[in-house]
CSV table of C-alpha atoms in Angstrom, one decimal:
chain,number,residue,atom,x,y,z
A,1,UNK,CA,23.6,-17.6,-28.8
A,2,UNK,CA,25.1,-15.9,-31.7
A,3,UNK,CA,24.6,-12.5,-33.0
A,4,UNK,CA,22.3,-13.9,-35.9
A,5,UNK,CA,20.1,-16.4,-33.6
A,6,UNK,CA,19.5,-13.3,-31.4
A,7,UNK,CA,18.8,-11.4,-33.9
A,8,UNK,CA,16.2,-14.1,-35.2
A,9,UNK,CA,14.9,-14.4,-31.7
A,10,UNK,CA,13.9,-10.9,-31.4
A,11,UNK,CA,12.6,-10.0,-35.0
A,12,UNK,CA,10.2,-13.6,-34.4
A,13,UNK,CA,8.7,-11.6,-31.4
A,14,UNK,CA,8.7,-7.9,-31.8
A,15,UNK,CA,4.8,-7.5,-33.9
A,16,UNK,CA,3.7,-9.3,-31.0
A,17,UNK,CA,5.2,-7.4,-28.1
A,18,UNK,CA,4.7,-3.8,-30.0
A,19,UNK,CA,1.4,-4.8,-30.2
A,20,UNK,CA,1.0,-5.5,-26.5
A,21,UNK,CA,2.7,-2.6,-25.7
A,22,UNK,CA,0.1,-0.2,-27.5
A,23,UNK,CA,-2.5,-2.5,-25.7
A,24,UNK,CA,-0.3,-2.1,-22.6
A,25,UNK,CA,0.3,1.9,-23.1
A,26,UNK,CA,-2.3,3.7,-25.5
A,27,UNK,CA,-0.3,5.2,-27.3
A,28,UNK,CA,1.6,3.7,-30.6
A,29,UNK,CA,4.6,6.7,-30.3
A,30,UNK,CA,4.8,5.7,-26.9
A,31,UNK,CA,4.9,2.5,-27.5
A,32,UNK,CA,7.3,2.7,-30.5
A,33,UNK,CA,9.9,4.5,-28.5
A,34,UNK,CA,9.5,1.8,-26.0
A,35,UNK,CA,10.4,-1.2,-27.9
A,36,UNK,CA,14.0,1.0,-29.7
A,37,UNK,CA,15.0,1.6,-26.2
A,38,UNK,CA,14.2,-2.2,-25.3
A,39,UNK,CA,16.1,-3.1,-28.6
A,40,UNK,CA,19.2,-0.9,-27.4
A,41,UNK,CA,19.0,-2.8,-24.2
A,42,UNK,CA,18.8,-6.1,-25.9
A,43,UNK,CA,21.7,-5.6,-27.9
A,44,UNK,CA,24.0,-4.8,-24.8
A,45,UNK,CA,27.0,-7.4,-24.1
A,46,UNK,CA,26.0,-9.9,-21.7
A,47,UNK,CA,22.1,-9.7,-22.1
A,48,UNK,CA,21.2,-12.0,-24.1
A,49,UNK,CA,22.5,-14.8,-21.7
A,50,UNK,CA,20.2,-13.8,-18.7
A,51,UNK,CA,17.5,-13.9,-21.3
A,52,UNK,CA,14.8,-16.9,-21.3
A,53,UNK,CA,11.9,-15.7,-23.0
A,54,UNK,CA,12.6,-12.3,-25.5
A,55,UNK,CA,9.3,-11.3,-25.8
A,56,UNK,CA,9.0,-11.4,-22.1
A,57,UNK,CA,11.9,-9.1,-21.6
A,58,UNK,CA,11.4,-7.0,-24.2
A,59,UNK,CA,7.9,-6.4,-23.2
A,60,UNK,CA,8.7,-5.6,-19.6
A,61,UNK,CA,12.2,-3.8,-20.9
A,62,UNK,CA,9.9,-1.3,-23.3
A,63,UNK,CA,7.3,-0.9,-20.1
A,64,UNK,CA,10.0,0.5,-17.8
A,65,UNK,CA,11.0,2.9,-20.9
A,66,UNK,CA,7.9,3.8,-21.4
A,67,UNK,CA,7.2,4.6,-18.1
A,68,UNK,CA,10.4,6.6,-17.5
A,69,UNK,CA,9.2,8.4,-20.0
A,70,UNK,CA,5.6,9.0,-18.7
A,71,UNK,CA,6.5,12.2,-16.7
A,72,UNK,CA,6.7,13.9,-19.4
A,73,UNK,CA,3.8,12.8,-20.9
A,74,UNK,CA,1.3,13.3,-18.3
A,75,UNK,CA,-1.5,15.0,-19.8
A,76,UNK,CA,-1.5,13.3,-23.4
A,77,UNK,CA,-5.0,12.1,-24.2
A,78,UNK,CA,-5.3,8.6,-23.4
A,79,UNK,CA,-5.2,5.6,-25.5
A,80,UNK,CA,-4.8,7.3,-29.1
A,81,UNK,CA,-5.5,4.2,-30.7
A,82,UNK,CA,-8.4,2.2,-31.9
A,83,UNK,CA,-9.8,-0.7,-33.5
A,84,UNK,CA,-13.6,-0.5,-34.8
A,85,UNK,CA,-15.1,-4.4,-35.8
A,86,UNK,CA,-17.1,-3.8,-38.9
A,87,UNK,CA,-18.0,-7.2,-39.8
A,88,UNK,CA,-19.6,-7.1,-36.4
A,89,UNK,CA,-21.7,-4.5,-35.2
A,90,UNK,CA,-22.7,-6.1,-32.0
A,91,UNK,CA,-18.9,-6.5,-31.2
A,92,UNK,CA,-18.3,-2.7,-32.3
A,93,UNK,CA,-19.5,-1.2,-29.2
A,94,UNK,CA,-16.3,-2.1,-26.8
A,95,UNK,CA,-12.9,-2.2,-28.1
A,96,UNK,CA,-10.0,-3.8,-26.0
A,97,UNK,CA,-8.4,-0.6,-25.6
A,98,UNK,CA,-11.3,0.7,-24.2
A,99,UNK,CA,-11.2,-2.1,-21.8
A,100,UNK,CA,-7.7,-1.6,-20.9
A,101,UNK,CA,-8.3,2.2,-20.4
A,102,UNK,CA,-10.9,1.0,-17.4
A,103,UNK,CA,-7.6,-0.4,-15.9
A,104,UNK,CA,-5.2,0.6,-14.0
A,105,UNK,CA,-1.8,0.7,-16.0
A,106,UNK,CA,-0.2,-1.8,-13.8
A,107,UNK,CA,-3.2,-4.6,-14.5
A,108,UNK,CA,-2.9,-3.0,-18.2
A,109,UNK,CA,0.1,-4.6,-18.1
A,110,UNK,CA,-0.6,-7.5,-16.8
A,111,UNK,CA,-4.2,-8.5,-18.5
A,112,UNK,CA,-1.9,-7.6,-21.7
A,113,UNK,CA,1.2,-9.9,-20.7
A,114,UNK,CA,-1.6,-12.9,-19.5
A,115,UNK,CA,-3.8,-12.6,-22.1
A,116,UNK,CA,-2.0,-11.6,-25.2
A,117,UNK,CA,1.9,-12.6,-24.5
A,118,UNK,CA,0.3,-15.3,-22.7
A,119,UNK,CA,2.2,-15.2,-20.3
A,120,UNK,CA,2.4,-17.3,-17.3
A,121,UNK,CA,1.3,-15.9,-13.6
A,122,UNK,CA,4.9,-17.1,-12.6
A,123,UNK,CA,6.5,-15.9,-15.9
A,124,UNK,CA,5.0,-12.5,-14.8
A,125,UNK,CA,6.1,-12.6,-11.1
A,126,UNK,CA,9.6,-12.8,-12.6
A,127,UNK,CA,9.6,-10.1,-15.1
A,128,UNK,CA,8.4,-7.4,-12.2
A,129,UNK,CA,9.6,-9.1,-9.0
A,130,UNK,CA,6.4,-9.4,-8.0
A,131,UNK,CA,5.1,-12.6,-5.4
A,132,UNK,CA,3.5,-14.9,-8.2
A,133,UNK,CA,0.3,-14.3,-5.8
A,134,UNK,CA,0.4,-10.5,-6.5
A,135,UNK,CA,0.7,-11.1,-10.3
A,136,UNK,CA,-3.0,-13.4,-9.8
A,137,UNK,CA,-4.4,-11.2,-7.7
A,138,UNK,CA,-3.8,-7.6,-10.1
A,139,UNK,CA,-4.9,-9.8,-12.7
A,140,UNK,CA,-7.8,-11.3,-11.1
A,141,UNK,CA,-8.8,-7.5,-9.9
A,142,UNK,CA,-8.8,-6.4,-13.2
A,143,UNK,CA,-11.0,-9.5,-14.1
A,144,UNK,CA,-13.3,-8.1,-11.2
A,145,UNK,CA,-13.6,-4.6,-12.0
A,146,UNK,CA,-14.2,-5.7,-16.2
A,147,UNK,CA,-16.9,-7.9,-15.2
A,148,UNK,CA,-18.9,-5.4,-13.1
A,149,UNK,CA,-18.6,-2.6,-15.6
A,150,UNK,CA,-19.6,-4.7,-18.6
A,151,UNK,CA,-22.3,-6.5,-16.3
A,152,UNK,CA,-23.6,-3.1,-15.6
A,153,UNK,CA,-23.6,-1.9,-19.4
A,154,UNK,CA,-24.2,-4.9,-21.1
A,155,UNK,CA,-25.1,-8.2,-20.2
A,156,UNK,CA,-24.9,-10.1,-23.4
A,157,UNK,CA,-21.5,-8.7,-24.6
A,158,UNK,CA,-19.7,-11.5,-23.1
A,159,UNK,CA,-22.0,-14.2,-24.2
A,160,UNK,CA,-21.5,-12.7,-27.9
A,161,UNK,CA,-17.5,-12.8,-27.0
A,162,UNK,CA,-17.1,-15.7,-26.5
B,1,UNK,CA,-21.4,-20.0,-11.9
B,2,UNK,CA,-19.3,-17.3,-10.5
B,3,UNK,CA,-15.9,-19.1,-12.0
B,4,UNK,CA,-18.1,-19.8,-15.3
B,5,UNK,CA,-18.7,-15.9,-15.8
B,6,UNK,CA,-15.3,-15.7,-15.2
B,7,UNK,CA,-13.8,-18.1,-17.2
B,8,UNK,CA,-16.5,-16.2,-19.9
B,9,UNK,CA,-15.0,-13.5,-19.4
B,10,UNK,CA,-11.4,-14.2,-19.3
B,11,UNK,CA,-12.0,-16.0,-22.8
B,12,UNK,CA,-13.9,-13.1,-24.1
B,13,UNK,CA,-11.0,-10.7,-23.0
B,14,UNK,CA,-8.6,-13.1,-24.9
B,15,UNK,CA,-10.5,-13.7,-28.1
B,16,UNK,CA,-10.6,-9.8,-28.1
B,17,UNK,CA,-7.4,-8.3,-27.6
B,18,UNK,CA,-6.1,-10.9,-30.0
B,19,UNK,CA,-8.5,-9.4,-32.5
B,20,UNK,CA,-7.7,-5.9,-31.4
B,21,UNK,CA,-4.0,-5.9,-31.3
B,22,UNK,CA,-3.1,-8.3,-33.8
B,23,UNK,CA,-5.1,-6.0,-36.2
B,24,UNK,CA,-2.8,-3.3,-35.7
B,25,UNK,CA,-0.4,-2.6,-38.5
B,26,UNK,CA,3.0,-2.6,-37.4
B,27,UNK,CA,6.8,-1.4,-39.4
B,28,UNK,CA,8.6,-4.4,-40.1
B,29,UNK,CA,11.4,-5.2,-37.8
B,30,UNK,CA,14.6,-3.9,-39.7
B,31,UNK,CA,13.3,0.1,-39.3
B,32,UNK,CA,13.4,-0.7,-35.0
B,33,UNK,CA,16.8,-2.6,-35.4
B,34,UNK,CA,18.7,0.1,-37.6
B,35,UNK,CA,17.1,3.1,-35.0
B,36,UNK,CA,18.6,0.9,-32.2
B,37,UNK,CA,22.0,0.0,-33.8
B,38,UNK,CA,22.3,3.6,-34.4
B,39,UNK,CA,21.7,4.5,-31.2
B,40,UNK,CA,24.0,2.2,-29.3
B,41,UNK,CA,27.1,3.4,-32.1
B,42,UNK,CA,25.9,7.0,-31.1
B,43,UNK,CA,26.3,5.6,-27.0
B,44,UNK,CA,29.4,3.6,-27.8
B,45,UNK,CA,31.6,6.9,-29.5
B,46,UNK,CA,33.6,9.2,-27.6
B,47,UNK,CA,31.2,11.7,-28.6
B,48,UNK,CA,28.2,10.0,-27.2
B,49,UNK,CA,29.7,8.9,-24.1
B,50,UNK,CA,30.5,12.8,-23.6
B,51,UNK,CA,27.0,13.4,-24.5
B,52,UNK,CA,25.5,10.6,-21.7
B,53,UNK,CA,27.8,11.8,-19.6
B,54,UNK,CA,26.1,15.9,-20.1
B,55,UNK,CA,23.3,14.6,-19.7
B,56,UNK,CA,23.9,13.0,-16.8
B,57,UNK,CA,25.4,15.8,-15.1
B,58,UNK,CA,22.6,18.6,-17.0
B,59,UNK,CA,19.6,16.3,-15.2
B,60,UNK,CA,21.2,15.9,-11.7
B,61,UNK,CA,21.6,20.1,-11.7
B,62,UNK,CA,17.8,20.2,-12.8
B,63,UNK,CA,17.2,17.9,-10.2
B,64,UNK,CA,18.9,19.6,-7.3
B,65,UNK,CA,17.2,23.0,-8.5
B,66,UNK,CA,13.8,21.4,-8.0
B,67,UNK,CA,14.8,19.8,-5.0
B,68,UNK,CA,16.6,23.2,-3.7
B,69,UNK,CA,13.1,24.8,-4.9
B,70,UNK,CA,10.8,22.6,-3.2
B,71,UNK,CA,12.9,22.8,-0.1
B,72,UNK,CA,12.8,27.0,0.1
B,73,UNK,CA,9.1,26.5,-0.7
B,74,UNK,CA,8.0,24.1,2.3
B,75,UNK,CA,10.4,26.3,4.8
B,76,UNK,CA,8.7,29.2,3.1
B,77,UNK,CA,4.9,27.5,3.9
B,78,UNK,CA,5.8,26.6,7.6
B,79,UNK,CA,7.4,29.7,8.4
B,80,UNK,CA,4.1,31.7,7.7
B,81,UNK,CA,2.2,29.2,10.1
B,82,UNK,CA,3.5,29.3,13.7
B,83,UNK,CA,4.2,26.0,15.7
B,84,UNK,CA,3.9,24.5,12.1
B,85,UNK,CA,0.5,23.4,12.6
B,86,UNK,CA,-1.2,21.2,10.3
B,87,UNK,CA,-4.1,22.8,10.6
B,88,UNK,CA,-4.3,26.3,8.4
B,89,UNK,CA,-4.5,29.0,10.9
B,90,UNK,CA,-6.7,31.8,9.7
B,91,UNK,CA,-4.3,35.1,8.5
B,92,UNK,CA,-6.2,37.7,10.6
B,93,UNK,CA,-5.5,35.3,14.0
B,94,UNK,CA,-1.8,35.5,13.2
B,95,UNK,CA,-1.4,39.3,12.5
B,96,UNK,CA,-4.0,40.9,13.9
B,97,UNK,CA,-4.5,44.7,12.6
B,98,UNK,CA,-2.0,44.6,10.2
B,99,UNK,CA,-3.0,44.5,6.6
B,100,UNK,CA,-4.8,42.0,4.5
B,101,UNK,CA,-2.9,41.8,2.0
B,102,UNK,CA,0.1,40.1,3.9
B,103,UNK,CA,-2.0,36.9,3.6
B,104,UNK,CA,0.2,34.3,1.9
B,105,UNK,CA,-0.5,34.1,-1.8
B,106,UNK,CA,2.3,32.1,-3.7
B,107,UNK,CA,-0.3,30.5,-6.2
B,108,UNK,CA,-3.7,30.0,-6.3
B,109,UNK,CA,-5.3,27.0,-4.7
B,110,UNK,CA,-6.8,24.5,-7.3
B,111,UNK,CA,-10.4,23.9,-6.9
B,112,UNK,CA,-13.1,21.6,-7.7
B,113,UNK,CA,-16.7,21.9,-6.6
B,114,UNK,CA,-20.0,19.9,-7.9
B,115,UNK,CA,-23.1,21.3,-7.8
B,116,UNK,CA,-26.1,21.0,-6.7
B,117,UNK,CA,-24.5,20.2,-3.5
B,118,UNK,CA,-28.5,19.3,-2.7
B,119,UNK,CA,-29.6,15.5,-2.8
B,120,UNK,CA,-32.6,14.8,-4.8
B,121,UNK,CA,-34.7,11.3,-5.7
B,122,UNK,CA,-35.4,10.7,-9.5
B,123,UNK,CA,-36.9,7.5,-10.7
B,124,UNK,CA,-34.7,5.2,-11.5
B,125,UNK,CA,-33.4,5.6,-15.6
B,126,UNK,CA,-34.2,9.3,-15.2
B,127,UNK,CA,-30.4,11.7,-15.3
B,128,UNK,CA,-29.8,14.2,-13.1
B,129,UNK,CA,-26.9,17.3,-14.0
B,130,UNK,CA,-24.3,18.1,-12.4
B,131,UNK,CA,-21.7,20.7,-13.3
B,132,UNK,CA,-18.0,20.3,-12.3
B,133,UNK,CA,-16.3,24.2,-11.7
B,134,UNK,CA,-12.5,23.4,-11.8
B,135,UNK,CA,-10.2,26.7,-10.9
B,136,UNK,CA,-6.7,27.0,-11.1
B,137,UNK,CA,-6.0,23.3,-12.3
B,138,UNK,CA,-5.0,22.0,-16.3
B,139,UNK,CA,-4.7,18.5,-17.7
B,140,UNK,CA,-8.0,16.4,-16.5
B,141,UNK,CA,-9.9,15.1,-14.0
B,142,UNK,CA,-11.4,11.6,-12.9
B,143,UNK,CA,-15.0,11.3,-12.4
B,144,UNK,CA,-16.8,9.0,-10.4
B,145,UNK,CA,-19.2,8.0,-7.7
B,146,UNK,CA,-19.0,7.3,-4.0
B,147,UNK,CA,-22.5,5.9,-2.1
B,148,UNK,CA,-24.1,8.4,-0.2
B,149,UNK,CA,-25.4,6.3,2.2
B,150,UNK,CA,-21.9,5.6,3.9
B,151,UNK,CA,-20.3,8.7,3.1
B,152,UNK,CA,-19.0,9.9,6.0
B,153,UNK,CA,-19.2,14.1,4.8
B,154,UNK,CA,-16.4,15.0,7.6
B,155,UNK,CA,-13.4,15.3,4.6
B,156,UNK,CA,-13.1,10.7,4.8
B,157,UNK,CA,-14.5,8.6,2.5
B,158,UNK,CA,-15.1,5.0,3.5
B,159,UNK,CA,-12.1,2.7,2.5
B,160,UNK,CA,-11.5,-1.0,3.1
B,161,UNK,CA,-8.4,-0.1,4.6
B,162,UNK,CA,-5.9,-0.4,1.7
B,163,UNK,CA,-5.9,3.5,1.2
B,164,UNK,CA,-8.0,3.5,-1.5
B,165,UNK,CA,-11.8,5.0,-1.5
B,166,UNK,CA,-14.7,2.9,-2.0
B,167,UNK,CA,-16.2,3.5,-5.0
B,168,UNK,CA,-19.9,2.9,-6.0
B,169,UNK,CA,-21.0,1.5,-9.5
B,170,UNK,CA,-24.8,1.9,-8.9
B,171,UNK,CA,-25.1,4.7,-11.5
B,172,UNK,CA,-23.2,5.6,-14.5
B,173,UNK,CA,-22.5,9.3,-16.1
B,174,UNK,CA,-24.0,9.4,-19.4
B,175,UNK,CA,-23.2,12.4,-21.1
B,176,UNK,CA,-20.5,14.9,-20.4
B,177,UNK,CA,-20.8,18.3,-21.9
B,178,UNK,CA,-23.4,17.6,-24.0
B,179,UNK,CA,-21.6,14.7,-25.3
B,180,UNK,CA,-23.0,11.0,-24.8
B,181,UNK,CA,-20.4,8.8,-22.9
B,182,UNK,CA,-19.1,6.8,-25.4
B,183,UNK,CA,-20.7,4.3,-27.3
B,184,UNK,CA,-21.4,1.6,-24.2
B,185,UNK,CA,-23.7,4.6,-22.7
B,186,UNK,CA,-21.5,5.5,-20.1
B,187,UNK,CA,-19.8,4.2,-17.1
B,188,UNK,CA,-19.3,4.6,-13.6
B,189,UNK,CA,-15.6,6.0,-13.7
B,190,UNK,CA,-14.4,8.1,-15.9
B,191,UNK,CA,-10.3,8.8,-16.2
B,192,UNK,CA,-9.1,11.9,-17.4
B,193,UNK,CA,-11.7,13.9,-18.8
B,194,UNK,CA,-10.1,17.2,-19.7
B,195,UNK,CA,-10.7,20.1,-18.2
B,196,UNK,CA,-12.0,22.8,-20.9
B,197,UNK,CA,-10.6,26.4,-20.8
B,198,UNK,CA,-13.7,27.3,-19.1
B,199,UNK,CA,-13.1,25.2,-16.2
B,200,UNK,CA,-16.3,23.7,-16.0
B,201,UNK,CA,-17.5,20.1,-16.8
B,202,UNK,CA,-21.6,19.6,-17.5
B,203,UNK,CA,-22.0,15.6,-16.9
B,204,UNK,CA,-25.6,13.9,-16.3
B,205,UNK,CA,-25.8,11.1,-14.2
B,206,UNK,CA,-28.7,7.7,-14.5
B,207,UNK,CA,-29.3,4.8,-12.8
B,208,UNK,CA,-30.7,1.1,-13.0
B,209,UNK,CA,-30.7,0.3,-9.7
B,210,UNK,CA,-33.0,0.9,-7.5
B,211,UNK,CA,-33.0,2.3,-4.4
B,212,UNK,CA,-29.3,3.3,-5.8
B,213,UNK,CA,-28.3,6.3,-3.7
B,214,UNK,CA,-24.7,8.0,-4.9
B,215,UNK,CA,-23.0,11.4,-5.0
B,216,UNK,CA,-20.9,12.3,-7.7
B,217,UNK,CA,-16.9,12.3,-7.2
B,218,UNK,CA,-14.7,14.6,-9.2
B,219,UNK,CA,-11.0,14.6,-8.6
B,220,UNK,CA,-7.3,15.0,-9.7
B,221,UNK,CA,-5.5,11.7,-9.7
B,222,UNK,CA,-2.4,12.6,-8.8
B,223,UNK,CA,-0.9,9.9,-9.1
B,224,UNK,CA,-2.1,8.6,-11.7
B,225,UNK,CA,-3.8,5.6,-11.2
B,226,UNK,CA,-7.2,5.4,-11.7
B,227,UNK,CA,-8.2,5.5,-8.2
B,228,UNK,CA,-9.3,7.9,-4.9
B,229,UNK,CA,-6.1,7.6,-3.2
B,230,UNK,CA,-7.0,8.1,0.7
B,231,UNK,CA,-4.3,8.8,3.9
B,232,UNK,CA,-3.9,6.8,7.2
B,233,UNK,CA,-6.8,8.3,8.7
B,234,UNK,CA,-9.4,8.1,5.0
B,235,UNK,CA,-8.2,11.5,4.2
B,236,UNK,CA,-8.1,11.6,0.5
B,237,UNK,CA,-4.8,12.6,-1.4
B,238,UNK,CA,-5.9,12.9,-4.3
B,239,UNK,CA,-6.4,16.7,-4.5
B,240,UNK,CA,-8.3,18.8,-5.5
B,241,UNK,CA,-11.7,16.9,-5.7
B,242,UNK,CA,-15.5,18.1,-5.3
B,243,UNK,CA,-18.2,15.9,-4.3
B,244,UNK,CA,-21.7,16.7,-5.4
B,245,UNK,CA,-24.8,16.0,-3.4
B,246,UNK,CA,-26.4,12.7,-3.4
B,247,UNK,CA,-29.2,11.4,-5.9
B,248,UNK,CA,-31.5,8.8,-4.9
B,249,UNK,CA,-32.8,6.1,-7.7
B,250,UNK,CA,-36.4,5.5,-6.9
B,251,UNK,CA,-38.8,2.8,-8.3
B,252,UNK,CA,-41.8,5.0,-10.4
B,253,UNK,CA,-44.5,5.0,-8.2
């Protein structure tokens, strides 16, 4: 892969991966900072070749930035960002960052790569050398622990979801 | 119908976060790419690689200070208590008539306490107060609630044996100073609720459920991780924390 396709590869996924990672994180800056470190780290000599899915790496790339970073960091509110549904009230009353932020941040992560980056259980046992079982088990915990809040607080949110 | 409410669920969380985070605005790609290419031409100079290479060596002093630091400060700790004990030994049994005042004090102990430390029944959808008093901490605290009717009240909470407390979601907190808990009408866990200059955190409590019996947990999570992190033995490491006394949910009569 030459400079130009790599190039191509990584501008065609970067919205989506920035997006996850403010899913992922909370925090857009965080975020931000995240995905120019990943980018220096992509543009190394003899990346690109152990590369197979960008968005993949990038995203798990930025998350280890990120949480290097996170020491620092430790009593920044939570999840700066928001997204409000106006077209639908009904929907207005739980955000997805306020359902990451029930989550711990490694099933943050993972919900976000599954469900957004959609990627696969195995795809995700790679990217954190994790047992592909771990990866569905985090993932089905976070599942768990959703369902019971929103059970509790609403029980027609996710008919209305859906 | 479990896996049906699942499979809702899991489609629901999709449909959403698509919504969510594809709605967020973003800088086009060229602003990341220049930041990046001027940082690895920054790395690559002669300059930058002596400025890696200071920072390298400027982190690893920092590092050996704090580790020097922490070192003098546990020798410091166990020298005070003989035989090293892991149990605090009371000043006056190690120095009899001296002076009071030769009791260690390096910093003060963070503390968390929730009162009323008394249970109470309310009917169920009824709140009950509680008031958090946090000394000697900053940054937040996690609440949440552990069931009174397997807590243990001897410094363990019940855990399934993966060092994490059991947690109980019979009740949610529904206000917290003052403020309603956000616009689903609260939750049974709360992450990082900041502790005011005050120290002290107002939060009312309500149940569904009946026959729902809970006590109020407040605690540091150190580490971060949205969870009651417990020992070998159930002892919780998660410190400070203050648990209030237990509230039962009772049908109106």
């Amino acid at each position: 892969m030459d400079d130009q396709e790599w190039d191509d590869a990584l501008e065609a996924c970067y919205a989506r991966v920035l997006r996850a990672l403010i899913g992922a994180c909370g925090s857009r800056e965080r975020a931000e900072d995240g995905m120019q470190d990943a980018l220096v780290a992509a543009w190394k000599p003899g990346v690109r070749e152990q590369v197979q899915r960008p968005d993949a790496w990038l995203y798990r790339v930025a998350l280890r930035a990120i949480g290097r970073a996170r020491w620092r960091r430790r009593f920044e509110v939570k999840l700066t960002e928001d997204v409000r549904h106006e077209a639908e009230p009904s929907l207005d009353r739980v955000s997805a960052l306020e359902l990451l932020s029930r989550l711990t941040p490694r099933q943050r992560e993972f919900v976000v790569a599954r469900y957004f980056l959609d990627l696969s259980y195995r795809e995700i046992a790679e990217q954190w050398a994790v047992s592909v079982s771990s990866a569905t088990s985090t993932v089905a915990q976070a599942i768990a622990r959703l369902r019971r809040d929103l059970e509790k607080e609403d029980e027609g949110w996710i008919r209305r979801s859906v | 119908m479990d896996s049906e409410k699942r499979v809702a669920l899991e489609l629901a969380l999709e449909n959403r976060l698509r919504a969510d985070l594809d709605a967020l605005a973003v800088r086009p790609y060229v602003y990341y790419r220049e930041a990046a290419m001027q940082r690895l031409a920054t790395k690559s100079g002669a300059v930058g690689r002596f400025f890696s290479a200071a920072r390298v060596g400027a982190t690893i002093l920092v590092a050996a200070a704090f580790a020097l630091a922490a070192a003098f400060a546990v020798l410091n700790l166990r020298g005070s208590s003989p035989a090293a004990s892991p149990t605090p030994i009371p000043a006056s049994s190690t120095t009899p008539p001296a002076s009071p005042s030769l009791t260690a004090t390096s910093s003060p102990t963070p503390l968390i306490t929730v009162a009323p430390t008394e249970s109470a029944t309310v009917v169920v959808n009824t709140t009950r107060s509680y008031t958090a008093t946090i000394s000697n901490l900053s940054g937040c605290v996690d609440l949440a609630f552990v069931d009174a009717n397997t807590y243990p009240n001897d410094g363990t909470f019940r855990s399934a044996g993966n060092g994490i407390a059991d947690l109980s979601s019979d009740a949610i907190i529904t206000s917290i100073n003052g403020v309603p808990a956000g616009a689903t009408g609260g939750t049974g866990y709360f992450s990082c609720i900041a502790i005011p200059s005050d120290g002290r955190i107002t939060f009312t409590i309500r149940s569904g459920t009946s026959n729902a019996h809970v006590r109020p947990l407040v605690f540091y999570d150190e580490p971060d991780n949205n969870r009651f992190n417990l020992d070998a033995v159930n002892r919780p490491t998660d410190k400070p924390f203050g648990v209030g006394g237990a509230t039962r949910f009772v049908p109106p009569s």
